[in-house]
Amino acid sequence: MAKVRSARRISSFADSVFGEMTRLAKLHNAVNLSQGFPDFEAPQVIKDAACTAIQAEQNQYAPPYGTHALRDAIAADFTRRYGVPASADEQVTVCCGSTEAMMAVMLSCIDPGDEVIVFEPFYENYGPDAILAGAEPKYVRLRQPDWHFDPDELKRAFSNRTRAIVINSPNNPTGKVFTRDELQLIADLCQKWDVLAIADEIYERIVYAGHVHVPIASLPGMAERTVTIGGLSKTYSVTGWRIGWAISPAPLTGGIRKLHDYLTVAAPSPFHDAAVAALSLPDTFYTQLTADYQSKRDLMIDILERHGFAARRPGGAYYVMADVSRFGFASDSELTQHLVKDIGVATVPGSSFYVDPAGASPMVRFCFAKREETLHEADRRLARLSVTSQGAVDKA
Ligand SMILES: Cc1ncc(COP(=O)(O)O)c(C=O)c1O
């Protein structure tokens, strides 16, 4: 076999559906409700802080693990809000987005041959991250309509080979916010099997009335076996800045930092100061953020229901997974192609969040981190689907 070829370790990786959908959205001039980024402005004060840092010549490598000021702000914010002690020097590593933080954690905390439990449907990076670390992902289903997991299925997934479990709450793509009881069950299993919890809490600030974000690190006995991953992207509408972080038990921090240093050296330096400004925003910023997202969520649900989608109100994050069975398309991918090419709305097929979607209903994910006028435009376009879909239902 030729040696100038891609490595075997990436042979099972699919191309990103998100990038492809954004490409198709541009090609067909579609309203882009596919990829998870806002189409509205970031807060002025943090943009000013970034510009000031650039003008003040903060344009060279940042300290590899993040400036002390930023690591301090991250640790203090975590402790203030959740009561979990965190040390800037011993526990915080600033990375190029939570994406890189997850990779650095997996590569530094998991050995080849280990198993990593991942709830399915899942954010697309977790499977490849585990595989790059040489581990085998074990998937446990979140089940509709409320995206609960079966405790027995989860118990069966744990074994001596299990090294870590990934918990993403609030969850992409389902909008599920794990309850304290569910997290306690996971925590008990982590303690029983001596397993690391890797908590992707990037949507921790986008949680709707009736739901509460509980970091698994705050449960008794879990701080010493949890890495909590967070970042600026979602809360402050700056997905392009690439600032994220890992808060790890002290004994794991050295390894995470080493990996981070080899992967990327450091996160972009001008945004360190901007991140400190972001973490210093008053509580009113967050109250407004959730109120704004809650009204976008309600608008999105209203639009979807009027156009024949079956959708539950998510408890957190900024996505809706809508059941599309009634439209009668052969697959969710076929419907998303129709939506982007003929209707002018880009979405993501639910099946792309599964390794094997067998048994799950056909679904489509809508991202509602958009201006109201963007959502209204999607509404106008989806009105054409009702007519088209009737044809599809008739045909089916
Ligand atoms: C669950 C989840 N984790 C991580 C990320 C990526 O975050 P970042 O921009 O910090 O790399 C996303 C982005 O969509 C996400 O949905």
PDB file of C-alpha atoms in Angstrom, residues 50-306:
ATOM      1  CA  ALA A  50      -9.818  43.018  22.375  1.00  0.00           C
ATOM      2  CA  CYS A  51      -9.097  46.082  20.196  1.00  0.00           C
ATOM      3  CA  THR A  52      -7.285  47.796  23.075  1.00  0.00           C
ATOM      4  CA  ALA A  53      -5.136  44.709  23.627  1.00  0.00           C
ATOM      5  CA  ILE A  54      -4.154  44.604  19.948  1.00  0.00           C
ATOM      6  CA  GLN A  55      -3.305  48.320  19.916  1.00  0.00           C
ATOM      7  CA  ALA A  56      -1.278  47.840  23.109  1.00  0.00           C
ATOM      8  CA  GLU A  57       0.847  45.256  21.261  1.00  0.00           C
ATOM      9  CA  GLN A  58      -0.463  42.160  22.967  1.00  0.00           C
ATOM     10  CA  ASN A  59       0.179  40.415  19.703  1.00  0.00           C
ATOM     11  CA  GLN A  60       2.805  37.806  20.584  1.00  0.00           C
ATOM     12  CA  TYR A  61       2.404  34.386  22.175  1.00  0.00           C
ATOM     13  CA  ALA A  62       0.391  34.442  25.363  1.00  0.00           C
ATOM     14  CA  PRO A  63       1.695  32.484  28.370  1.00  0.00           C
ATOM     15  CA  PRO A  64       1.000  28.868  27.339  1.00  0.00           C
ATOM     16  CA  TYR A  65      -1.611  28.106  30.011  1.00  0.00           C
ATOM     17  CA  GLY A  66      -3.260  31.532  29.770  1.00  0.00           C
ATOM     18  CA  THR A  67      -2.467  34.818  31.479  1.00  0.00           C
ATOM     19  CA  HIS A  68      -2.642  34.777  35.235  1.00  0.00           C
ATOM     20  CA  ALA A  69      -5.412  37.377  35.160  1.00  0.00           C
ATOM     21  CA  LEU A  70      -7.578  35.159  32.951  1.00  0.00           C
ATOM     22  CA  ARG A  71      -6.906  31.941  34.859  1.00  0.00           C
ATOM     23  CA  ASP A  72      -7.745  33.816  38.063  1.00  0.00           C
ATOM     24  CA  ALA A  73     -10.990  35.126  36.593  1.00  0.00           C
ATOM     25  CA  ILE A  74     -12.012  31.624  35.405  1.00  0.00           C
ATOM     26  CA  ALA A  75     -11.235  30.005  38.765  1.00  0.00           C
ATOM     27  CA  ALA A  76     -12.944  32.784  40.772  1.00  0.00           C
ATOM     28  CA  ASP A  77     -16.084  32.689  38.595  1.00  0.00           C
ATOM     29  CA  PHE A  78     -16.381  28.900  38.922  1.00  0.00           C
ATOM     30  CA  THR A  79     -15.963  29.012  42.689  1.00  0.00           C
ATOM     31  CA  ARG A  80     -18.332  31.963  43.158  1.00  0.00           C
ATOM     32  CA  ARG A  81     -21.148  30.415  41.168  1.00  0.00           C
ATOM     33  CA  TYR A  82     -20.879  26.756  42.064  1.00  0.00           C
ATOM     34  CA  GLY A  83     -19.016  26.710  45.377  1.00  0.00           C
ATOM     35  CA  VAL A  84     -16.281  24.445  43.969  1.00  0.00           C
ATOM     36  CA  PRO A  85     -12.766  25.559  44.988  1.00  0.00           C
ATOM     37  CA  ALA A  86     -10.506  26.049  41.937  1.00  0.00           C
ATOM     38  CA  SER A  87      -6.878  27.189  41.798  1.00  0.00           C
ATOM     39  CA  ALA A  88      -5.718  29.343  38.877  1.00  0.00           C
ATOM     40  CA  ASP A  89      -2.169  28.020  39.224  1.00  0.00           C
ATOM     41  CA  GLU A  90      -2.898  24.359  39.687  1.00  0.00           C
ATOM     42  CA  GLN A  91      -6.136  23.699  37.869  1.00  0.00           C
ATOM     43  CA  VAL A  92      -6.866  26.080  34.996  1.00  0.00           C
ATOM     44  CA  THR A  93      -5.544  25.738  31.426  1.00  0.00           C
ATOM     45  CA  VAL A  94      -6.671  28.207  28.762  1.00  0.00           C
ATOM     46  CA  CYS A  95      -6.966  26.550  25.345  1.00  0.00           C
ATOM     47  CA  CYS A  96      -7.948  27.392  21.759  1.00  0.00           C
ATOM     48  CA  GLY A  97     -11.649  26.925  22.382  1.00  0.00           C
ATOM     49  CA  SER A  98     -13.288  24.170  24.345  1.00  0.00           C
ATOM     50  CA  THR A  99     -12.696  22.024  21.261  1.00  0.00           C
ATOM     51  CA  GLU A 100      -8.963  22.011  21.873  1.00  0.00           C
ATOM     52  CA  ALA A 101      -9.491  21.670  25.627  1.00  0.00           C
ATOM     53  CA  MET A 102     -11.447  18.433  25.021  1.00  0.00           C
ATOM     54  CA  MET A 103      -8.723  17.072  22.741  1.00  0.00           C
ATOM     55  CA  ALA A 104      -5.949  17.991  25.211  1.00  0.00           C
ATOM     56  CA  VAL A 105      -7.887  16.332  28.053  1.00  0.00           C
ATOM     57  CA  MET A 106      -8.584  13.136  26.119  1.00  0.00           C
ATOM     58  CA  LEU A 107      -5.014  12.825  24.809  1.00  0.00           C
ATOM     59  CA  SER A 108      -3.490  13.432  28.215  1.00  0.00           C
ATOM     60  CA  CYS A 109      -5.890  11.418  30.422  1.00  0.00           C
ATOM     61  CA  ILE A 110      -6.777   8.347  28.323  1.00  0.00           C
ATOM     62  CA  ASP A 111      -4.635   5.422  27.217  1.00  0.00           C
ATOM     63  CA  PRO A 112      -4.965   3.375  24.041  1.00  0.00           C
ATOM     64  CA  GLY A 113      -7.378   0.520  24.656  1.00  0.00           C
ATOM     65  CA  ASP A 114      -9.472   2.401  27.213  1.00  0.00           C
ATOM     66  CA  GLU A 115     -13.182   2.997  26.730  1.00  0.00           C
ATOM     67  CA  VAL A 116     -14.895   6.374  26.880  1.00  0.00           C
ATOM     68  CA  ILE A 117     -18.656   6.578  27.416  1.00  0.00           C
ATOM     69  CA  VAL A 118     -20.456   9.156  25.287  1.00  0.00           C
ATOM     70  CA  PHE A 119     -24.195   9.908  25.345  1.00  0.00           C
ATOM     71  CA  GLU A 120     -25.774   9.703  21.906  1.00  0.00           C
ATOM     72  CA  PRO A 121     -26.861  11.902  20.087  1.00  0.00           C
ATOM     73  CA  PHE A 122     -23.617  13.761  20.693  1.00  0.00           C
ATOM     74  CA  TYR A 123     -21.637  16.807  19.616  1.00  0.00           C
ATOM     75  CA  GLU A 124     -19.673  15.562  16.632  1.00  0.00           C
ATOM     76  CA  ASN A 125     -16.128  15.902  18.038  1.00  0.00           C
ATOM     77  CA  TYR A 126     -16.365  13.490  20.954  1.00  0.00           C
ATOM     78  CA  GLY A 127     -16.133  10.258  18.934  1.00  0.00           C
ATOM     79  CA  PRO A 128     -13.092  11.384  16.870  1.00  0.00           C
ATOM     80  CA  ASP A 129     -11.452  12.843  20.020  1.00  0.00           C
ATOM     81  CA  ALA A 130     -11.727   9.483  21.789  1.00  0.00           C
ATOM     82  CA  ILE A 131     -10.473   7.613  18.709  1.00  0.00           C
ATOM     83  CA  LEU A 132      -7.467   9.955  18.345  1.00  0.00           C
ATOM     84  CA  ALA A 133      -6.652   9.176  21.966  1.00  0.00           C
ATOM     85  CA  GLY A 134      -6.641   5.472  20.987  1.00  0.00           C
ATOM     86  CA  ALA A 135      -9.800   4.793  22.983  1.00  0.00           C
ATOM     87  CA  GLU A 136     -13.012   3.101  22.020  1.00  0.00           C
ATOM     88  CA  PRO A 137     -16.144   5.239  22.399  1.00  0.00           C
ATOM     89  CA  LYS A 138     -19.121   3.411  23.989  1.00  0.00           C
ATOM     90  CA  TYR A 139     -22.399   5.107  23.173  1.00  0.00           C
ATOM     91  CA  VAL A 140     -25.370   5.300  25.528  1.00  0.00           C
ATOM     92  CA  ARG A 141     -28.665   6.520  24.067  1.00  0.00           C
ATOM     93  CA  LEU A 142     -30.552   9.587  25.198  1.00  0.00           C
ATOM     94  CA  ARG A 143     -34.156   8.681  24.450  1.00  0.00           C
ATOM     95  CA  GLN A 144     -36.970  10.799  23.135  1.00  0.00           C
ATOM     96  CA  PRO A 145     -39.185  12.567  23.901  1.00  0.00           C
ATOM     97  CA  ASP A 146     -37.409  13.963  26.987  1.00  0.00           C
ATOM     98  CA  TRP A 147     -33.921  12.671  26.149  1.00  0.00           C
ATOM     99  CA  HIS A 148     -33.597  10.589  29.321  1.00  0.00           C
ATOM    100  CA  PHE A 149     -31.108   7.742  29.534  1.00  0.00           C
ATOM    101  CA  ASP A 150     -31.908   4.263  30.760  1.00  0.00           C
ATOM    102  CA  PRO A 151     -29.980   3.835  34.054  1.00  0.00           C
ATOM    103  CA  ASP A 152     -29.510   0.114  33.388  1.00  0.00           C
ATOM    104  CA  GLU A 153     -28.083   0.743  29.941  1.00  0.00           C
ATOM    105  CA  LEU A 154     -25.657   3.237  31.468  1.00  0.00           C
ATOM    106  CA  LYS A 155     -24.674   0.796  34.224  1.00  0.00           C
ATOM    107  CA  ARG A 156     -23.999  -1.882  31.615  1.00  0.00           C
ATOM    108  CA  ALA A 157     -21.708   0.502  29.690  1.00  0.00           C
ATOM    109  CA  PHE A 158     -19.310   0.827  32.655  1.00  0.00           C
ATOM    110  CA  SER A 159     -16.570  -1.750  33.096  1.00  0.00           C
ATOM    111  CA  ASN A 160     -12.931  -2.026  34.165  1.00  0.00           C
ATOM    112  CA  ARG A 161     -11.991  -0.737  30.726  1.00  0.00           C
ATOM    113  CA  THR A 162     -13.955   2.518  31.174  1.00  0.00           C
ATOM    114  CA  ARG A 163     -11.561   5.412  31.676  1.00  0.00           C
ATOM    115  CA  ALA A 164     -13.847   8.416  31.209  1.00  0.00           C
ATOM    116  CA  ILE A 165     -17.392   9.563  30.510  1.00  0.00           C
ATOM    117  CA  VAL A 166     -18.269  12.715  28.583  1.00  0.00           C
ATOM    118  CA  ILE A 167     -21.238  14.686  29.917  1.00  0.00           C
ATOM    119  CA  ASN A 168     -22.452  17.648  27.894  1.00  0.00           C
ATOM    120  CA  SER A 169     -25.047  19.612  29.832  1.00  0.00           C
ATOM    121  CA  PRO A 170     -26.804  21.775  28.682  1.00  0.00           C
ATOM    122  CA  ASN A 171     -26.670  19.485  25.690  1.00  0.00           C
ATOM    123  CA  ASN A 172     -26.062  19.947  22.015  1.00  0.00           C
ATOM    124  CA  PRO A 173     -28.058  18.842  20.018  1.00  0.00           C
ATOM    125  CA  THR A 174     -30.987  17.903  22.301  1.00  0.00           C
ATOM    126  CA  GLY A 175     -31.231  20.928  24.618  1.00  0.00           C
ATOM    127  CA  LYS A 176     -31.362  18.523  27.568  1.00  0.00           C
ATOM    128  CA  VAL A 177     -30.223  19.852  30.937  1.00  0.00           C
ATOM    129  CA  PHE A 178     -29.188  16.872  33.053  1.00  0.00           C
ATOM    130  CA  THR A 179     -30.955  16.841  36.424  1.00  0.00           C
ATOM    131  CA  ARG A 180     -29.135  16.575  39.724  1.00  0.00           C
ATOM    132  CA  ASP A 181     -30.501  13.027  40.158  1.00  0.00           C
ATOM    133  CA  GLU A 182     -29.214  11.947  36.760  1.00  0.00           C
ATOM    134  CA  LEU A 183     -25.823  13.486  37.485  1.00  0.00           C
ATOM    135  CA  GLN A 184     -25.730  11.779  40.885  1.00  0.00           C
ATOM    136  CA  LEU A 185     -26.329   8.429  39.227  1.00  0.00           C
ATOM    137  CA  ILE A 186     -23.460   9.132  36.806  1.00  0.00           C
ATOM    138  CA  ALA A 187     -21.280  10.327  39.703  1.00  0.00           C
ATOM    139  CA  ASP A 188     -21.962   7.127  41.674  1.00  0.00           C
ATOM    140  CA  LEU A 189     -20.905   5.036  38.680  1.00  0.00           C
ATOM    141  CA  CYS A 190     -17.760   7.151  38.177  1.00  0.00           C
ATOM    142  CA  GLN A 191     -16.827   6.551  41.805  1.00  0.00           C
ATOM    143  CA  LYS A 192     -17.671   2.854  41.706  1.00  0.00           C
ATOM    144  CA  TRP A 193     -15.548   2.260  38.564  1.00  0.00           C
ATOM    145  CA  ASP A 194     -12.857   4.897  39.247  1.00  0.00           C
ATOM    146  CA  VAL A 195     -13.732   6.843  36.099  1.00  0.00           C
ATOM    147  CA  LEU A 196     -12.983  10.441  35.072  1.00  0.00           C
ATOM    148  CA  ALA A 197     -15.942  12.720  34.236  1.00  0.00           C
ATOM    149  CA  ILE A 198     -15.248  15.117  31.379  1.00  0.00           C
ATOM    150  CA  ALA A 199     -17.949  17.774  31.595  1.00  0.00           C
ATOM    151  CA  ASP A 200     -18.447  19.965  28.518  1.00  0.00           C
ATOM    152  CA  GLU A 201     -20.345  22.896  30.034  1.00  0.00           C
ATOM    153  CA  ILE A 202     -19.948  25.359  27.180  1.00  0.00           C
ATOM    154  CA  TYR A 203     -23.703  26.204  27.368  1.00  0.00           C
ATOM    155  CA  GLU A 204     -23.733  26.625  31.173  1.00  0.00           C
ATOM    156  CA  ARG A 205     -25.105  30.179  30.882  1.00  0.00           C
ATOM    157  CA  ILE A 206     -27.918  29.347  28.469  1.00  0.00           C
ATOM    158  CA  VAL A 207     -30.457  27.636  30.710  1.00  0.00           C
ATOM    159  CA  TYR A 208     -34.202  28.348  30.633  1.00  0.00           C
ATOM    160  CA  ALA A 209     -36.823  28.832  33.357  1.00  0.00           C
ATOM    161  CA  GLY A 210     -37.608  25.595  35.162  1.00  0.00           C
ATOM    162  CA  HIS A 211     -34.116  24.158  34.645  1.00  0.00           C
ATOM    163  CA  VAL A 212     -30.911  24.496  36.666  1.00  0.00           C
ATOM    164  CA  HIS A 213     -27.367  23.855  35.528  1.00  0.00           C
ATOM    165  CA  VAL A 214     -25.584  21.598  38.007  1.00  0.00           C
ATOM    166  CA  PRO A 215     -21.869  21.085  37.308  1.00  0.00           C
ATOM    167  CA  ILE A 216     -21.044  17.449  38.018  1.00  0.00           C
ATOM    168  CA  ALA A 217     -17.837  18.706  39.703  1.00  0.00           C
ATOM    169  CA  SER A 218     -20.040  20.187  42.457  1.00  0.00           C
ATOM    170  CA  LEU A 219     -21.415  16.795  43.553  1.00  0.00           C
ATOM    171  CA  PRO A 220     -19.767  15.215  46.620  1.00  0.00           C
ATOM    172  CA  GLY A 221     -16.510  13.446  45.767  1.00  0.00           C
ATOM    173  CA  MET A 222     -16.554  14.553  42.119  1.00  0.00           C
ATOM    174  CA  ALA A 223     -14.239  17.598  42.061  1.00  0.00           C
ATOM    175  CA  GLU A 224     -11.216  15.288  42.236  1.00  0.00           C
ATOM    176  CA  ARG A 225     -12.408  13.197  39.291  1.00  0.00           C
ATOM    177  CA  THR A 226     -13.938  15.807  36.974  1.00  0.00           C
ATOM    178  CA  VAL A 227     -12.478  18.021  34.285  1.00  0.00           C
ATOM    179  CA  THR A 228     -14.887  20.881  33.559  1.00  0.00           C
ATOM    180  CA  ILE A 229     -14.595  22.435  30.133  1.00  0.00           C
ATOM    181  CA  GLY A 230     -15.960  25.887  29.335  1.00  0.00           C
ATOM    182  CA  GLY A 231     -15.339  28.820  27.069  1.00  0.00           C
ATOM    183  CA  LEU A 232     -16.318  32.193  25.655  1.00  0.00           C
ATOM    184  CA  SER A 233     -17.807  31.071  22.328  1.00  0.00           C
ATOM    185  CA  LYS A 234     -21.452  30.635  23.220  1.00  0.00           C
ATOM    186  CA  THR A 235     -22.051  32.909  26.204  1.00  0.00           C
ATOM    187  CA  TYR A 236     -20.420  35.959  24.639  1.00  0.00           C
ATOM    188  CA  SER A 237     -21.189  35.277  20.957  1.00  0.00           C
ATOM    189  CA  VAL A 238     -17.513  35.081  19.944  1.00  0.00           C
ATOM    190  CA  THR A 239     -17.111  31.619  18.426  1.00  0.00           C
ATOM    191  CA  GLY A 240     -14.264  32.909  16.233  1.00  0.00           C
ATOM    192  CA  TRP A 241     -12.061  34.017  19.111  1.00  0.00           C
ATOM    193  CA  ARG A 242     -11.141  30.479  20.131  1.00  0.00           C
ATOM    194  CA  ILE A 243     -10.908  30.918  23.885  1.00  0.00           C
ATOM    195  CA  GLY A 244     -11.864  27.958  26.040  1.00  0.00           C
ATOM    196  CA  TRP A 245     -10.521  26.301  29.144  1.00  0.00           C
ATOM    197  CA  ALA A 246     -10.259  23.189  31.265  1.00  0.00           C
ATOM    198  CA  ILE A 247     -10.577  23.196  35.058  1.00  0.00           C
ATOM    199  CA  SER A 248      -8.942  19.937  36.133  1.00  0.00           C
ATOM    200  CA  PRO A 249      -7.999  18.102  39.318  1.00  0.00           C
ATOM    201  CA  ALA A 250      -4.439  19.299  40.116  1.00  0.00           C
ATOM    202  CA  PRO A 251      -2.756  15.923  39.388  1.00  0.00           C
ATOM    203  CA  LEU A 252      -4.092  16.008  35.788  1.00  0.00           C
ATOM    204  CA  THR A 253      -3.248  19.647  35.028  1.00  0.00           C
ATOM    205  CA  GLY A 254       0.427  19.120  34.143  1.00  0.00           C
ATOM    206  CA  GLY A 255      -0.462  16.565  31.455  1.00  0.00           C
ATOM    207  CA  ILE A 256      -3.252  18.709  30.006  1.00  0.00           C
ATOM    208  CA  ARG A 257      -0.918  21.712  29.844  1.00  0.00           C
ATOM    209  CA  LYS A 258       1.814  19.678  28.174  1.00  0.00           C
ATOM    210  CA  LEU A 259      -0.601  18.464  25.504  1.00  0.00           C
ATOM    211  CA  HIS A 260      -2.044  21.930  25.009  1.00  0.00           C
ATOM    212  CA  ASP A 261       1.458  23.366  24.593  1.00  0.00           C
ATOM    213  CA  TYR A 262       2.331  20.761  21.930  1.00  0.00           C
ATOM    214  CA  LEU A 263      -0.998  21.141  20.140  1.00  0.00           C
ATOM    215  CA  THR A 264      -1.271  24.922  19.910  1.00  0.00           C
ATOM    216  CA  VAL A 265       1.319  26.625  22.206  1.00  0.00           C
ATOM    217  CA  ALA A 266      -1.228  29.151  23.461  1.00  0.00           C
ATOM    218  CA  ALA A 267      -4.665  30.633  22.826  1.00  0.00           C
ATOM    219  CA  PRO A 268      -4.794  33.969  20.910  1.00  0.00           C
ATOM    220  CA  SER A 269      -3.240  36.592  23.146  1.00  0.00           C
ATOM    221  CA  PRO A 270      -5.390  39.705  22.498  1.00  0.00           C
ATOM    222  CA  PHE A 271      -8.468  37.783  23.577  1.00  0.00           C
ATOM    223  CA  HIS A 272      -7.100  36.969  27.023  1.00  0.00           C
ATOM    224  CA  ASP A 273      -7.811  40.519  28.224  1.00  0.00           C
ATOM    225  CA  ALA A 274     -11.134  40.494  26.418  1.00  0.00           C
ATOM    226  CA  ALA A 275     -12.010  37.263  28.218  1.00  0.00           C
ATOM    227  CA  VAL A 276     -11.246  38.889  31.578  1.00  0.00           C
ATOM    228  CA  ALA A 277     -13.592  41.732  30.567  1.00  0.00           C
ATOM    229  CA  ALA A 278     -16.244  39.162  29.620  1.00  0.00           C
ATOM    230  CA  LEU A 279     -15.996  37.332  32.934  1.00  0.00           C
ATOM    231  CA  SER A 280     -16.326  40.692  34.727  1.00  0.00           C
ATOM    232  CA  LEU A 281     -19.724  41.489  33.178  1.00  0.00           C
ATOM    233  CA  PRO A 282     -22.450  42.074  35.769  1.00  0.00           C
ATOM    234  CA  ASP A 283     -25.171  39.509  36.545  1.00  0.00           C
ATOM    235  CA  THR A 284     -27.656  41.630  34.574  1.00  0.00           C
ATOM    236  CA  PHE A 285     -25.805  40.644  31.378  1.00  0.00           C
ATOM    237  CA  TYR A 286     -26.588  36.986  32.013  1.00  0.00           C
ATOM    238  CA  THR A 287     -30.199  37.652  33.011  1.00  0.00           C
ATOM    239  CA  GLN A 288     -30.682  39.490  29.730  1.00  0.00           C
ATOM    240  CA  LEU A 289     -28.846  36.761  27.798  1.00  0.00           C
ATOM    241  CA  THR A 290     -31.155  34.007  29.016  1.00  0.00           C
ATOM    242  CA  ALA A 291     -34.274  36.167  28.612  1.00  0.00           C
ATOM    243  CA  ASP A 292     -33.280  36.934  25.000  1.00  0.00           C
ATOM    244  CA  TYR A 293     -32.529  33.303  24.235  1.00  0.00           C
ATOM    245  CA  GLN A 294     -35.743  32.171  25.897  1.00  0.00           C
ATOM    246  CA  SER A 295     -37.805  34.410  23.636  1.00  0.00           C
ATOM    247  CA  LYS A 296     -35.860  33.191  20.567  1.00  0.00           C
ATOM    248  CA  ARG A 297     -36.495  29.618  21.693  1.00  0.00           C
ATOM    249  CA  ASP A 298     -40.222  30.262  22.048  1.00  0.00           C
ATOM    250  CA  LEU A 299     -40.349  31.961  18.651  1.00  0.00           C
ATOM    251  CA  MET A 300     -38.484  29.021  17.065  1.00  0.00           C
ATOM    252  CA  ILE A 301     -40.868  26.490  18.639  1.00  0.00           C
ATOM    253  CA  ASP A 302     -43.871  28.509  17.491  1.00  0.00           C
ATOM    254  CA  ILE A 303     -42.499  28.650  13.926  1.00  0.00           C
ATOM    255  CA  LEU A 304     -41.743  24.928  13.867  1.00  0.00           C
ATOM    256  CA  GLU A 305     -45.121  23.928  15.269  1.00  0.00           C
ATOM    257  CA  ARG A 306     -46.959  26.095  12.746  1.00  0.00           C
TER     258      ARG A 306
END
